[in-house]
Amino acid sequence: MAERRDLSDEPLILISNDDGIDAPGILALAAAMDGLGAIHVVAPVNEQSAVGHAITVRDPVRARPWPFRVPSGEVPAHAVTGTPADCVKLAINQLLPRTPDLVVSGINRGPNTAVNVIYSGTVSAATEAAILGVDAVAFSLCDWHAEDYESPGRVARLIAQKVLQKGLPHGILLNVNIPARPFEELRGMAVTRQARSRWEESFVEREDPLKQPYYWLSGHFVNLDEGENTDLGAVENDYVSITPIHYDLTAYEHLDALKAWDWDE
Ligand code: MN
């Protein structure tokens, strides 16, 4: 193992994802954080894409040390038999020497724009950090088949540096979507909102060897939003999309109208 400096006064950066600890995106994200602080990787041992904010409460969760290298050397890492939210909970409460200064999640294989935020394990790792009071950023690359994570890694480093410098308001995390373009071809950073969108879905029905039907979710994504400043619009125009999101799902603008219903009638 490479010799390590005393990192006690450096920021502590926790790195997680939903594609699994051996995915290329988390390797690129860890490499991108190299030198910004002490790094600790805690990520699912198996892919957990689209598990949303699921947590494991009926089974034991195991964490085993995992060999993980960044350019400057070996960093501590654990592979966890759980979800992204489990990873962040376990890391912050148990595995890390102290509360991290920043949690970064990704770099996800595929976008997490618009309604997909709600299904995303990548975003949920960052959301869990925000719930626990730690600044957090989720990073996604807008290409399901990407192999080159060099450009999004450079973007992630710039954004992590900014967040370490500025800090985030309590309860707010950043959801970053990065176009799959060479770094030089990106047109800049855009602060955006989630586009209105939905999936037009269908199920493929097949029969298993026991003659029982099974179903496989299929569908295509529809952008319903022609408005300005959307995450989808930004990435379509080669801007990095930065959306501040929060986990308080209360629809405050509807509180008064709903109070006016005669609930005790
Ligand atoms: Mn994923």
JSON list of C-alpha atoms in Angstrom, two decimals, residues 89-211:
[
{"chain": "A", "resi": 89, "resn": "LYS", "atom": "CA", "xyz": [-25.62, 5.75, 6.06]},
{"chain": "A", "resi": 90, "resn": "LEU", "atom": "CA", "xyz": [-23.12, 3.03, 6.90]},
{"chain": "A", "resi": 91, "resn": "ALA", "atom": "CA", "xyz": [-20.13, 5.11, 5.83]},
{"chain": "A", "resi": 92, "resn": "ILE", "atom": "CA", "xyz": [-21.09, 8.19, 7.82]},
{"chain": "A", "resi": 93, "resn": "ASN", "atom": "CA", "xyz": [-22.30, 6.35, 10.92]},
{"chain": "A", "resi": 94, "resn": "GLN", "atom": "CA", "xyz": [-19.80, 3.54, 11.04]},
{"chain": "A", "resi": 95, "resn": "LEU", "atom": "CA", "xyz": [-16.99, 3.19, 8.52]},
{"chain": "A", "resi": 96, "resn": "LEU", "atom": "CA", "xyz": [-15.49, 6.67, 8.23]},
{"chain": "A", "resi": 97, "resn": "PRO", "atom": "CA", "xyz": [-13.14, 8.08, 10.88]},
{"chain": "A", "resi": 98, "resn": "ARG", "atom": "CA", "xyz": [-15.22, 11.27, 11.04]},
{"chain": "A", "resi": 99, "resn": "THR", "atom": "CA", "xyz": [-18.11, 13.02, 9.32]},
{"chain": "A", "resi": 100, "resn": "PRO", "atom": "CA", "xyz": [-17.11, 13.77, 5.72]},
{"chain": "A", "resi": 101, "resn": "ASP", "atom": "CA", "xyz": [-17.00, 17.32, 4.37]},
{"chain": "A", "resi": 102, "resn": "LEU", "atom": "CA", "xyz": [-18.38, 16.27, 1.01]},
{"chain": "A", "resi": 103, "resn": "VAL", "atom": "CA", "xyz": [-20.15, 13.27, -0.50]},
{"chain": "A", "resi": 104, "resn": "VAL", "atom": "CA", "xyz": [-19.94, 12.75, -4.25]},
{"chain": "A", "resi": 105, "resn": "SER", "atom": "CA", "xyz": [-21.92, 10.08, -6.09]},
{"chain": "A", "resi": 106, "resn": "GLY", "atom": "CA", "xyz": [-21.38, 8.71, -9.58]},
{"chain": "A", "resi": 107, "resn": "ILE", "atom": "CA", "xyz": [-20.26, 9.20, -12.17]},
{"chain": "A", "resi": 108, "resn": "ASN", "atom": "CA", "xyz": [-23.45, 7.46, -13.25]},
{"chain": "A", "resi": 109, "resn": "ARG", "atom": "CA", "xyz": [-23.67, 5.63, -16.53]},
{"chain": "A", "resi": 110, "resn": "GLY", "atom": "CA", "xyz": [-26.64, 7.47, -18.08]},
{"chain": "A", "resi": 111, "resn": "PRO", "atom": "CA", "xyz": [-28.47, 10.72, -17.34]},
{"chain": "A", "resi": 112, "resn": "ASN", "atom": "CA", "xyz": [-30.45, 11.51, -14.20]},
{"chain": "A", "resi": 113, "resn": "THR", "atom": "CA", "xyz": [-32.45, 14.41, -15.54]},
{"chain": "A", "resi": 114, "resn": "ALA", "atom": "CA", "xyz": [-36.12, 15.35, -15.11]},
{"chain": "A", "resi": 115, "resn": "VAL", "atom": "CA", "xyz": [-38.35, 12.70, -13.49]},
{"chain": "A", "resi": 116, "resn": "ASN", "atom": "CA", "xyz": [-35.50, 10.18, -13.43]},
{"chain": "A", "resi": 117, "resn": "VAL", "atom": "CA", "xyz": [-34.18, 11.88, -10.29]},
{"chain": "A", "resi": 118, "resn": "ILE", "atom": "CA", "xyz": [-36.89, 10.08, -8.33]},
{"chain": "A", "resi": 119, "resn": "TYR", "atom": "CA", "xyz": [-35.72, 6.62, -9.44]},
{"chain": "A", "resi": 120, "resn": "SER", "atom": "CA", "xyz": [-32.01, 7.29, -9.27]},
{"chain": "A", "resi": 121, "resn": "GLY", "atom": "CA", "xyz": [-29.75, 5.49, -6.84]},
{"chain": "A", "resi": 122, "resn": "THR", "atom": "CA", "xyz": [-26.96, 7.88, -7.77]},
{"chain": "A", "resi": 123, "resn": "VAL", "atom": "CA", "xyz": [-28.98, 10.87, -6.65]},
{"chain": "A", "resi": 124, "resn": "SER", "atom": "CA", "xyz": [-30.22, 9.02, -3.55]},
{"chain": "A", "resi": 125, "resn": "ALA", "atom": "CA", "xyz": [-26.68, 8.51, -2.28]},
{"chain": "A", "resi": 126, "resn": "ALA", "atom": "CA", "xyz": [-26.26, 12.29, -2.38]},
{"chain": "A", "resi": 127, "resn": "THR", "atom": "CA", "xyz": [-29.74, 12.85, -0.94]},
{"chain": "A", "resi": 128, "resn": "GLU", "atom": "CA", "xyz": [-28.92, 10.60, 2.02]},
{"chain": "A", "resi": 129, "resn": "ALA", "atom": "CA", "xyz": [-25.81, 12.68, 2.67]},
{"chain": "A", "resi": 130, "resn": "ALA", "atom": "CA", "xyz": [-27.90, 15.87, 2.60]},
{"chain": "A", "resi": 131, "resn": "ILE", "atom": "CA", "xyz": [-30.36, 14.31, 5.07]},
{"chain": "A", "resi": 132, "resn": "LEU", "atom": "CA", "xyz": [-27.40, 13.58, 7.35]},
{"chain": "A", "resi": 133, "resn": "GLY", "atom": "CA", "xyz": [-26.26, 17.20, 7.05]},
{"chain": "A", "resi": 134, "resn": "VAL", "atom": "CA", "xyz": [-23.34, 16.73, 4.66]},
{"chain": "A", "resi": 135, "resn": "ASP", "atom": "CA", "xyz": [-22.81, 18.66, 1.40]},
{"chain": "A", "resi": 136, "resn": "ALA", "atom": "CA", "xyz": [-23.37, 16.35, -1.54]},
{"chain": "A", "resi": 137, "resn": "VAL", "atom": "CA", "xyz": [-23.29, 16.24, -5.33]},
{"chain": "A", "resi": 138, "resn": "ALA", "atom": "CA", "xyz": [-24.58, 13.56, -7.70]},
{"chain": "A", "resi": 139, "resn": "PHE", "atom": "CA", "xyz": [-22.85, 13.27, -11.09]},
{"chain": "A", "resi": 140, "resn": "SER", "atom": "CA", "xyz": [-24.29, 11.56, -14.17]},
{"chain": "A", "resi": 141, "resn": "LEU", "atom": "CA", "xyz": [-22.91, 11.21, -17.67]},
{"chain": "A", "resi": 142, "resn": "CYS", "atom": "CA", "xyz": [-25.57, 11.52, -20.37]},
{"chain": "A", "resi": 143, "resn": "ASP", "atom": "CA", "xyz": [-24.57, 8.40, -22.26]},
{"chain": "A", "resi": 144, "resn": "TRP", "atom": "CA", "xyz": [-25.67, 4.84, -21.43]},
{"chain": "A", "resi": 145, "resn": "HIS", "atom": "CA", "xyz": [-22.73, 3.37, -23.31]},
{"chain": "A", "resi": 146, "resn": "ALA", "atom": "CA", "xyz": [-19.93, 5.73, -22.33]},
{"chain": "A", "resi": 147, "resn": "GLU", "atom": "CA", "xyz": [-16.47, 4.38, -21.84]},
{"chain": "A", "resi": 148, "resn": "ASP", "atom": "CA", "xyz": [-14.55, 7.64, -21.59]},
{"chain": "A", "resi": 149, "resn": "TYR", "atom": "CA", "xyz": [-15.04, 9.31, -18.21]},
{"chain": "A", "resi": 150, "resn": "GLU", "atom": "CA", "xyz": [-12.13, 11.72, -18.52]},
{"chain": "A", "resi": 151, "resn": "SER", "atom": "CA", "xyz": [-14.23, 14.75, -19.50]},
{"chain": "A", "resi": 152, "resn": "PRO", "atom": "CA", "xyz": [-16.95, 14.26, -16.83]},
{"chain": "A", "resi": 153, "resn": "GLY", "atom": "CA", "xyz": [-14.17, 13.65, -14.30]},
{"chain": "A", "resi": 154, "resn": "ARG", "atom": "CA", "xyz": [-12.74, 17.09, -15.03]},
{"chain": "A", "resi": 155, "resn": "VAL", "atom": "CA", "xyz": [-16.20, 18.62, -14.63]},
{"chain": "A", "resi": 156, "resn": "ALA", "atom": "CA", "xyz": [-16.73, 16.78, -11.34]},
{"chain": "A", "resi": 157, "resn": "ARG", "atom": "CA", "xyz": [-13.44, 18.08, -9.98]},
{"chain": "A", "resi": 158, "resn": "LEU", "atom": "CA", "xyz": [-14.32, 21.70, -10.82]},
{"chain": "A", "resi": 159, "resn": "ILE", "atom": "CA", "xyz": [-17.73, 21.40, -9.19]},
{"chain": "A", "resi": 160, "resn": "ALA", "atom": "CA", "xyz": [-16.40, 19.62, -6.09]},
{"chain": "A", "resi": 161, "resn": "GLN", "atom": "CA", "xyz": [-13.79, 22.36, -5.65]},
{"chain": "A", "resi": 162, "resn": "LYS", "atom": "CA", "xyz": [-16.51, 25.00, -5.85]},
{"chain": "A", "resi": 163, "resn": "VAL", "atom": "CA", "xyz": [-18.75, 23.21, -3.35]},
{"chain": "A", "resi": 164, "resn": "LEU", "atom": "CA", "xyz": [-15.87, 22.69, -0.91]},
{"chain": "A", "resi": 165, "resn": "GLN", "atom": "CA", "xyz": [-15.13, 26.40, -1.17]},
{"chain": "A", "resi": 166, "resn": "LYS", "atom": "CA", "xyz": [-18.70, 27.75, -0.98]},
{"chain": "A", "resi": 167, "resn": "GLY", "atom": "CA", "xyz": [-20.63, 25.12, 0.96]},
{"chain": "A", "resi": 168, "resn": "LEU", "atom": "CA", "xyz": [-24.28, 24.29, 0.28]},
{"chain": "A", "resi": 169, "resn": "PRO", "atom": "CA", "xyz": [-27.38, 25.44, 2.19]},
{"chain": "A", "resi": 170, "resn": "HIS", "atom": "CA", "xyz": [-28.70, 22.86, 4.65]},
{"chain": "A", "resi": 171, "resn": "GLY", "atom": "CA", "xyz": [-30.93, 20.27, 2.99]},
{"chain": "A", "resi": 172, "resn": "ILE", "atom": "CA", "xyz": [-29.89, 21.18, -0.57]},
{"chain": "A", "resi": 173, "resn": "LEU", "atom": "CA", "xyz": [-27.85, 18.90, -2.80]},
{"chain": "A", "resi": 174, "resn": "LEU", "atom": "CA", "xyz": [-26.70, 19.31, -6.38]},
{"chain": "A", "resi": 175, "resn": "ASN", "atom": "CA", "xyz": [-27.72, 17.03, -9.22]},
{"chain": "A", "resi": 176, "resn": "VAL", "atom": "CA", "xyz": [-25.22, 17.37, -12.05]},
{"chain": "A", "resi": 177, "resn": "ASN", "atom": "CA", "xyz": [-25.75, 15.98, -15.56]},
{"chain": "A", "resi": 178, "resn": "ILE", "atom": "CA", "xyz": [-22.83, 16.10, -17.95]},
{"chain": "A", "resi": 179, "resn": "PRO", "atom": "CA", "xyz": [-23.12, 15.85, -21.74]},
{"chain": "A", "resi": 180, "resn": "ALA", "atom": "CA", "xyz": [-21.00, 13.09, -23.25]},
{"chain": "A", "resi": 181, "resn": "ARG", "atom": "CA", "xyz": [-18.64, 15.46, -25.05]},
{"chain": "A", "resi": 182, "resn": "PRO", "atom": "CA", "xyz": [-14.91, 16.15, -24.90]},
{"chain": "A", "resi": 183, "resn": "PHE", "atom": "CA", "xyz": [-14.19, 18.71, -22.17]},
{"chain": "A", "resi": 184, "resn": "GLU", "atom": "CA", "xyz": [-13.19, 21.39, -24.69]},
{"chain": "A", "resi": 185, "resn": "GLU", "atom": "CA", "xyz": [-16.55, 21.06, -26.47]},
{"chain": "A", "resi": 186, "resn": "LEU", "atom": "CA", "xyz": [-18.64, 21.70, -23.35]},
{"chain": "A", "resi": 187, "resn": "ARG", "atom": "CA", "xyz": [-20.13, 25.19, -23.49]},
{"chain": "A", "resi": 188, "resn": "GLY", "atom": "CA", "xyz": [-20.13, 25.84, -19.74]},
{"chain": "A", "resi": 189, "resn": "MET", "atom": "CA", "xyz": [-22.16, 25.28, -16.60]},
{"chain": "A", "resi": 190, "resn": "ALA", "atom": "CA", "xyz": [-25.90, 26.02, -16.45]},
{"chain": "A", "resi": 191, "resn": "VAL", "atom": "CA", "xyz": [-27.97, 26.19, -13.26]},
{"chain": "A", "resi": 192, "resn": "THR", "atom": "CA", "xyz": [-31.24, 24.49, -14.14]},
{"chain": "A", "resi": 193, "resn": "ARG", "atom": "CA", "xyz": [-34.55, 23.10, -12.93]},
{"chain": "A", "resi": 194, "resn": "GLN", "atom": "CA", "xyz": [-35.90, 19.61, -13.55]},
{"chain": "A", "resi": 195, "resn": "ALA", "atom": "CA", "xyz": [-37.83, 19.37, -16.82]},
{"chain": "A", "resi": 196, "resn": "ARG", "atom": "CA", "xyz": [-41.38, 18.03, -16.73]},
{"chain": "A", "resi": 197, "resn": "SER", "atom": "CA", "xyz": [-41.26, 14.64, -18.32]},
{"chain": "A", "resi": 198, "resn": "ARG", "atom": "CA", "xyz": [-42.56, 11.11, -18.14]},
{"chain": "A", "resi": 199, "resn": "TRP", "atom": "CA", "xyz": [-41.98, 7.62, -19.37]},
{"chain": "A", "resi": 200, "resn": "GLU", "atom": "CA", "xyz": [-44.38, 6.07, -21.86]},
{"chain": "A", "resi": 201, "resn": "GLU", "atom": "CA", "xyz": [-44.15, 2.57, -20.56]},
{"chain": "A", "resi": 202, "resn": "SER", "atom": "CA", "xyz": [-45.14, -0.89, -21.53]},
{"chain": "A", "resi": 203, "resn": "PHE", "atom": "CA", "xyz": [-44.43, -4.36, -20.23]},
{"chain": "A", "resi": 204, "resn": "VAL", "atom": "CA", "xyz": [-43.13, -7.18, -22.31]},
{"chain": "A", "resi": 205, "resn": "GLU", "atom": "CA", "xyz": [-44.89, -10.37, -21.21]},
{"chain": "A", "resi": 206, "resn": "ARG", "atom": "CA", "xyz": [-43.11, -13.71, -21.57]},
{"chain": "A", "resi": 207, "resn": "GLU", "atom": "CA", "xyz": [-43.43, -17.16, -20.13]},
{"chain": "A", "resi": 208, "resn": "ASP", "atom": "CA", "xyz": [-40.90, -18.78, -17.86]},
{"chain": "A", "resi": 209, "resn": "PRO", "atom": "CA", "xyz": [-39.95, -22.53, -18.10]},
{"chain": "A", "resi": 210, "resn": "LEU", "atom": "CA", "xyz": [-42.68, -23.30, -15.52]},
{"chain": "A", "resi": 211, "resn": "LYS", "atom": "CA", "xyz": [-45.26, -21.72, -17.84]}
]
